[in-house]
GROMACS .gro file of C-alpha atoms in nm:
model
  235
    1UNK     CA    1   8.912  -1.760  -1.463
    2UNK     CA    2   8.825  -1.731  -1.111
    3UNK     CA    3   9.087  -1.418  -1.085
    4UNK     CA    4   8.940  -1.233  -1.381
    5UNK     CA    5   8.605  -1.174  -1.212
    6UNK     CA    6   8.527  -0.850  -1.096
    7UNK     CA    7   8.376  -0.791  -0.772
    8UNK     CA    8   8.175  -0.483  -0.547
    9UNK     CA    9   8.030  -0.489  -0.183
   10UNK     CA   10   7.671  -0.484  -0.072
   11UNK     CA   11   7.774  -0.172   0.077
   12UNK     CA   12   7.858  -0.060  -0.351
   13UNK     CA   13   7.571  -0.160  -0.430
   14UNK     CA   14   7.325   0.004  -0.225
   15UNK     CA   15   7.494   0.322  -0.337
   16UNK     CA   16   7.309   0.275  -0.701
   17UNK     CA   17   6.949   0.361  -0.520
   18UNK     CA   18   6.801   0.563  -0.727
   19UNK     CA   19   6.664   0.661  -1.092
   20UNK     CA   20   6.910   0.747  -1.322
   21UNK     CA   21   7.165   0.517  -1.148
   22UNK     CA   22   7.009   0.162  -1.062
   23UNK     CA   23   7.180  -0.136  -1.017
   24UNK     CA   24   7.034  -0.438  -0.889
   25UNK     CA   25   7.215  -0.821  -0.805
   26UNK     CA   26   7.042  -1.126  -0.891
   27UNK     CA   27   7.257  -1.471  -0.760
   28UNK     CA   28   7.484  -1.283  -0.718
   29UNK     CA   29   7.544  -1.113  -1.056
   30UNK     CA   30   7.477  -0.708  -1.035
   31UNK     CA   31   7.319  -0.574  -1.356
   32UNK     CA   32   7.253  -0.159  -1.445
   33UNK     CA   33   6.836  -0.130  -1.522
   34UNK     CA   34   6.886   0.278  -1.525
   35UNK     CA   35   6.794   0.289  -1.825
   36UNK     CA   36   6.578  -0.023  -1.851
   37UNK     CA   37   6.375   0.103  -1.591
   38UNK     CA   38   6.142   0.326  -1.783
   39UNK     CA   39   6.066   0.046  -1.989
   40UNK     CA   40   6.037  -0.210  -1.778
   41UNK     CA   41   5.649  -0.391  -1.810
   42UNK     CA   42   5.575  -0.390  -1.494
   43UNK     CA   43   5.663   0.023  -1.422
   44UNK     CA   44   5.923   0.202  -1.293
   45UNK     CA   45   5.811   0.158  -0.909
   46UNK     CA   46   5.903  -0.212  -0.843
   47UNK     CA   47   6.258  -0.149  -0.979
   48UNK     CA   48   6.283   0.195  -0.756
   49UNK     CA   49   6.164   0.003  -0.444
   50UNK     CA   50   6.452  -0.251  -0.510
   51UNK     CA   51   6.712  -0.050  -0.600
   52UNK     CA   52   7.021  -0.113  -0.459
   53UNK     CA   53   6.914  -0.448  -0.320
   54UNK     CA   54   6.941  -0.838  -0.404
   55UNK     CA   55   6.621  -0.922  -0.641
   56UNK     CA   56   6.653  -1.301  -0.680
   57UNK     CA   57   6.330  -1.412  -0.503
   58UNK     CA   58   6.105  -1.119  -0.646
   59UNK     CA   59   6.250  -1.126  -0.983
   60UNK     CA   60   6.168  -1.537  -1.027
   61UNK     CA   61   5.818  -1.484  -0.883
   62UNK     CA   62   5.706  -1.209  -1.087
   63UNK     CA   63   5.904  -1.319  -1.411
   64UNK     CA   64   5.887  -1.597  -1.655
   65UNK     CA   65   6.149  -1.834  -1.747
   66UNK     CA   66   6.193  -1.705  -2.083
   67UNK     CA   67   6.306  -1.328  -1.906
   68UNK     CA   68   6.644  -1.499  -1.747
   69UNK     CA   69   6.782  -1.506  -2.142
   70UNK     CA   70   6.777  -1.066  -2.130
   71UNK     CA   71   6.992  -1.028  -1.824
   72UNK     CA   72   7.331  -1.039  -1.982
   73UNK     CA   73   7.283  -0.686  -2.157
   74UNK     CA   74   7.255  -0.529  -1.816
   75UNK     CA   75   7.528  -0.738  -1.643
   76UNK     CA   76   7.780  -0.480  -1.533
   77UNK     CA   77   8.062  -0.728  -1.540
   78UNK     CA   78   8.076  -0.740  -1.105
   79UNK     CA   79   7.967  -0.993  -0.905
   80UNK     CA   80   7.856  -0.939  -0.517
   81UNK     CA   81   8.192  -1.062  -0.318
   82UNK     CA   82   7.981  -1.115   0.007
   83UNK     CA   83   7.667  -1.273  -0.132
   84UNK     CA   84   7.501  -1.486   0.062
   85UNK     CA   85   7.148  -1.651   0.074
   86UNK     CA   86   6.984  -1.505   0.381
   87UNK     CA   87   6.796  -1.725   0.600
   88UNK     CA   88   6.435  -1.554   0.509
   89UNK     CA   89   6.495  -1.658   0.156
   90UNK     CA   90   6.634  -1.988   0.232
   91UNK     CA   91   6.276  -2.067   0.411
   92UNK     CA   92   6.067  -1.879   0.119
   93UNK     CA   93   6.242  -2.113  -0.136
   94UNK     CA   94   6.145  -2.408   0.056
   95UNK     CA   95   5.818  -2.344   0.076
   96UNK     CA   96   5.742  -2.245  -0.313
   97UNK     CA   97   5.976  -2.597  -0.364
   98UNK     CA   98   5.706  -2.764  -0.118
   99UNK     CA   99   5.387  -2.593  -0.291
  100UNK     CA  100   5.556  -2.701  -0.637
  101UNK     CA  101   5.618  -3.064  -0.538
  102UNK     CA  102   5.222  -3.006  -0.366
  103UNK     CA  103   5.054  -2.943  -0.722
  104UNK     CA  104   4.958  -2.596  -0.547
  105UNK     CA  105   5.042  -2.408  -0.839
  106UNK     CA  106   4.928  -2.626  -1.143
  107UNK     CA  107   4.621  -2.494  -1.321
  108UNK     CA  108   4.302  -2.544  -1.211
  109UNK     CA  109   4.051  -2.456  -1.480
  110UNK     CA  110   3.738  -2.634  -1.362
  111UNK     CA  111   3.775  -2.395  -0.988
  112UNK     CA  112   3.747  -2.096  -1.228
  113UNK     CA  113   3.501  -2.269  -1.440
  114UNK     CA  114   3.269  -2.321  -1.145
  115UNK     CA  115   3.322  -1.950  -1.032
  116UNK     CA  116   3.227  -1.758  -1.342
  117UNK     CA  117   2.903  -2.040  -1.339
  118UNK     CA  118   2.821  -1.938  -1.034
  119UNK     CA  119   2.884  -1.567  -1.066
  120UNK     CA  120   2.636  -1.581  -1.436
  121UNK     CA  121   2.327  -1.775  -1.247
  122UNK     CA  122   2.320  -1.479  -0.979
  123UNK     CA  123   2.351  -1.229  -1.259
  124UNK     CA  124   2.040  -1.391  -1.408
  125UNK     CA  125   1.872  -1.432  -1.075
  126UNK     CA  126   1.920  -1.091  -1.047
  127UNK     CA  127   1.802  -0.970  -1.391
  128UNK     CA  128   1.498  -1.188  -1.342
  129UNK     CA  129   1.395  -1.047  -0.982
  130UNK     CA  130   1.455  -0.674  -1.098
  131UNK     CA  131   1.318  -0.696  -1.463
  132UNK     CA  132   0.966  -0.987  -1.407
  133UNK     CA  133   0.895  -0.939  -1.060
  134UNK     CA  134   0.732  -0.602  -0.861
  135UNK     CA  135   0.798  -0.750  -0.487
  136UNK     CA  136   0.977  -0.517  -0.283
  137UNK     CA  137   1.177  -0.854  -0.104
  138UNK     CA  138   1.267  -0.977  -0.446
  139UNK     CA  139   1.380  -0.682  -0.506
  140UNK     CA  140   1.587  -0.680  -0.193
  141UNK     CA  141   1.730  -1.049  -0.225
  142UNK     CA  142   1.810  -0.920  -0.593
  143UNK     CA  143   2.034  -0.633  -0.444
  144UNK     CA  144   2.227  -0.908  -0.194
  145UNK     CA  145   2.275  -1.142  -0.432
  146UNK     CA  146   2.439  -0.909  -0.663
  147UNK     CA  147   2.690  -0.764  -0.414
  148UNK     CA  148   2.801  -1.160  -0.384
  149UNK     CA  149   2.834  -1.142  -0.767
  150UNK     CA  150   3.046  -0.881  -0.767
  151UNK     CA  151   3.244  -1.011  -0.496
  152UNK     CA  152   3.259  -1.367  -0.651
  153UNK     CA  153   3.409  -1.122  -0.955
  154UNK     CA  154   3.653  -0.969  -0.813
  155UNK     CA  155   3.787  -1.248  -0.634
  156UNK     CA  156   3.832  -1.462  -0.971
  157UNK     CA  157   3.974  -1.145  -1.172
  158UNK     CA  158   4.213  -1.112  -0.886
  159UNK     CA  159   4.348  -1.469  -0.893
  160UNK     CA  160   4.347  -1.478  -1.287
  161UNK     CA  161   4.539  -1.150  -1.274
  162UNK     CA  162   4.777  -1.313  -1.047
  163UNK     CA  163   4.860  -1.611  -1.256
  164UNK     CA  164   4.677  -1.846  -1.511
  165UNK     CA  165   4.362  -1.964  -1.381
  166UNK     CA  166   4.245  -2.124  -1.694
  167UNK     CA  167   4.402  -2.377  -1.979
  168UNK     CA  168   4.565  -2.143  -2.131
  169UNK     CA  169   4.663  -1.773  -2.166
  170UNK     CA  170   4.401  -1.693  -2.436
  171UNK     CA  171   4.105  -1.794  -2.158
  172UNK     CA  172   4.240  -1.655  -1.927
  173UNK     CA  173   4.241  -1.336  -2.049
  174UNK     CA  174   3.914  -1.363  -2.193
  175UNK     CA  175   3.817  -1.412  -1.795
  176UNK     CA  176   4.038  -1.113  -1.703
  177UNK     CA  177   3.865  -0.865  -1.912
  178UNK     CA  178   3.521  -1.049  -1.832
  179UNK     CA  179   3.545  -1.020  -1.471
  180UNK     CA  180   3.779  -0.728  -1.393
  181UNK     CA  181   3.672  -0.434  -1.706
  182UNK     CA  182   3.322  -0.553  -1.770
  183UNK     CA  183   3.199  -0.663  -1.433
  184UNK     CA  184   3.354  -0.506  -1.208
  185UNK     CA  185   3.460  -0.146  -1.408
  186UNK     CA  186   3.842  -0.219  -1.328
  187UNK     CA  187   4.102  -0.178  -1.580
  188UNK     CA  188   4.259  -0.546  -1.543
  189UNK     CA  189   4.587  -0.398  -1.749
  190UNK     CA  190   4.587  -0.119  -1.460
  191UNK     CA  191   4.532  -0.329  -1.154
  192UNK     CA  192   4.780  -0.630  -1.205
  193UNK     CA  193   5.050  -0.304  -1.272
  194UNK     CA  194   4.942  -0.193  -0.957
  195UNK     CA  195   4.860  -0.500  -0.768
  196UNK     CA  196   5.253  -0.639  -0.848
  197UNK     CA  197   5.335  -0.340  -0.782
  198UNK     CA  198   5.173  -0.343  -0.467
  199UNK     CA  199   5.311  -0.677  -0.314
  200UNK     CA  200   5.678  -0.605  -0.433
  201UNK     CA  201   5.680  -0.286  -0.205
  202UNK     CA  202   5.443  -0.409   0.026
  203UNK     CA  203   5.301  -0.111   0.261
  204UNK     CA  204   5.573   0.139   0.179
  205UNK     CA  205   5.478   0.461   0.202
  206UNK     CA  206   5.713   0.539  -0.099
  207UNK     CA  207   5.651   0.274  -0.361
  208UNK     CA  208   5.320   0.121  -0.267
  209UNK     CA  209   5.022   0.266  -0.474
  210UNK     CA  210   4.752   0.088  -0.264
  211UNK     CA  211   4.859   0.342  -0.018
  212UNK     CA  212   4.868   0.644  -0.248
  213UNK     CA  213   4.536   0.833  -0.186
  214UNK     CA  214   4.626   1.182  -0.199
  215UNK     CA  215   4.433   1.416  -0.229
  216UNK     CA  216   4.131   1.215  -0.117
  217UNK     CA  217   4.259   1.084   0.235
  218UNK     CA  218   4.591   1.017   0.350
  219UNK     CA  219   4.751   0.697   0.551
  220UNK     CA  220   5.008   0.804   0.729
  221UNK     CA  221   5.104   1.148   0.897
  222UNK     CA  222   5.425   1.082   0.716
  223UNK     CA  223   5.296   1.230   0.391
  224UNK     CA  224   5.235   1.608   0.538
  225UNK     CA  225   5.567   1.638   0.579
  226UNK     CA  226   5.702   1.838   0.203
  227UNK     CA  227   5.966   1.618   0.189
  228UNK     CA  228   5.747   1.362   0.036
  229UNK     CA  229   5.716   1.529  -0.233
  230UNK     CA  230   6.055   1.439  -0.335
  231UNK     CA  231   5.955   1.103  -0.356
  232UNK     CA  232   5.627   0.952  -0.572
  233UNK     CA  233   5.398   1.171  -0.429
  234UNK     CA  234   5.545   1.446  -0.599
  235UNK     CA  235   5.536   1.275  -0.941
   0.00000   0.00000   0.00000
């Protein structure tokens, strides 16, 4: 059976880099997401950022179990012949092994719990000093405390965006929309595509949209050369 496996190069597939033509390897196994890319959940960008490249680490952090059973309809038939595990992802599987075996990952509803608690008694303390009390310090405390409100927000609609903060899927949403559209005036459906989107293609000029501020200011002298505008820029 051994003999009736096909096989490529890295080298082969790095040549598949780009929309239209987009092959990625996971273990080993190379798989054609052209056309999958438009539909993909979590956008286009990720899977453009990757192209060409082994996935295997980003796809099991950022998918669940249940996507591994829809790779077969994009497996090309070739495996990788030089695949290897390199020694960066040797040490990052380690660690989420050690944070696993930890309980570092297991949900912890009551942190959350405590949060939004918190985050409701300074929304009242601030309701209270602006709406019963004409003191210009009150008024100024008020004003403090609800910066660390919004803060305390943001910080628990980014972790629940992340990953499931609550007991179950149905709270955690709730705390998602509760947090990130209503207290903070964030789209949570538009930040976690983002946000992923963000740590896949960590500060790349290309791919990363927490770096995309054109027209408004730009990061990098990079992006007034017109070449970017081949790239996402452009788009």
């Amino acid at each position: 059976m051994e003999c009736d496996k096909k096989y490529i190069t890295i080298q082969q597939l790095e040549q598949h880099n780009k929309a239209g033509d987009l092959w990625i390897s996971i273990n080993g196994k190379v798989y054609n997401v052209s056309d999958w890319s438009k539909y993909h959940p979590g956008g286009e960008t990720p899977l453009l950022n990757l192209a060409g490249k082994d996935v295997t680490d980003a796809f099991t952090a950022y998918h669940p179990t249940t996507a591994w059973q829809y790779l077969n309809k994009f497996f090309t038939g070739y495996r990788l012949k030089d695949y290897e595990v390199s020694e960066v992802s040797k040490d990052y599987r380690n660690i989420i092994h050690e944070f696993t075996k930890a309980g570092m990952f297991e949900n912890k509803g009551h942190t959350a719990v405590f949060t939004l608690t918190s985050v409701a008694a300074m929304f009242g303390f601030v309701f209270y000093g602006v709406l019963c009390c004409n003191s210009l310090w009150v008024h100024l405390c008020s004003a403090m405390v609800l910066g660390m409100a919004w803060i305390q927000s943001a910080y628990i609609g980014h972790d629940s965006g992340h990953y499931i903060v609550m007991s179950g899927h149905g709270w955690n949403k709730f705390v998602q929309l509760i947090t990130g559209n209503c207290l903070t005036g964030i789209s949570i459906a538009w930040w976690k595509w983002t946000h992923n989107a963000h740590h896949i293609a960590c500060n790349s000029l290309d791919y990363d949209p927490d770096l995309q501020h054109i027209p408004v200011f730009a990061v990098s002298s990079r992006l007034f050369n017109s070449d970017i505008e081949d790239g996402c820029y452009g788009s």
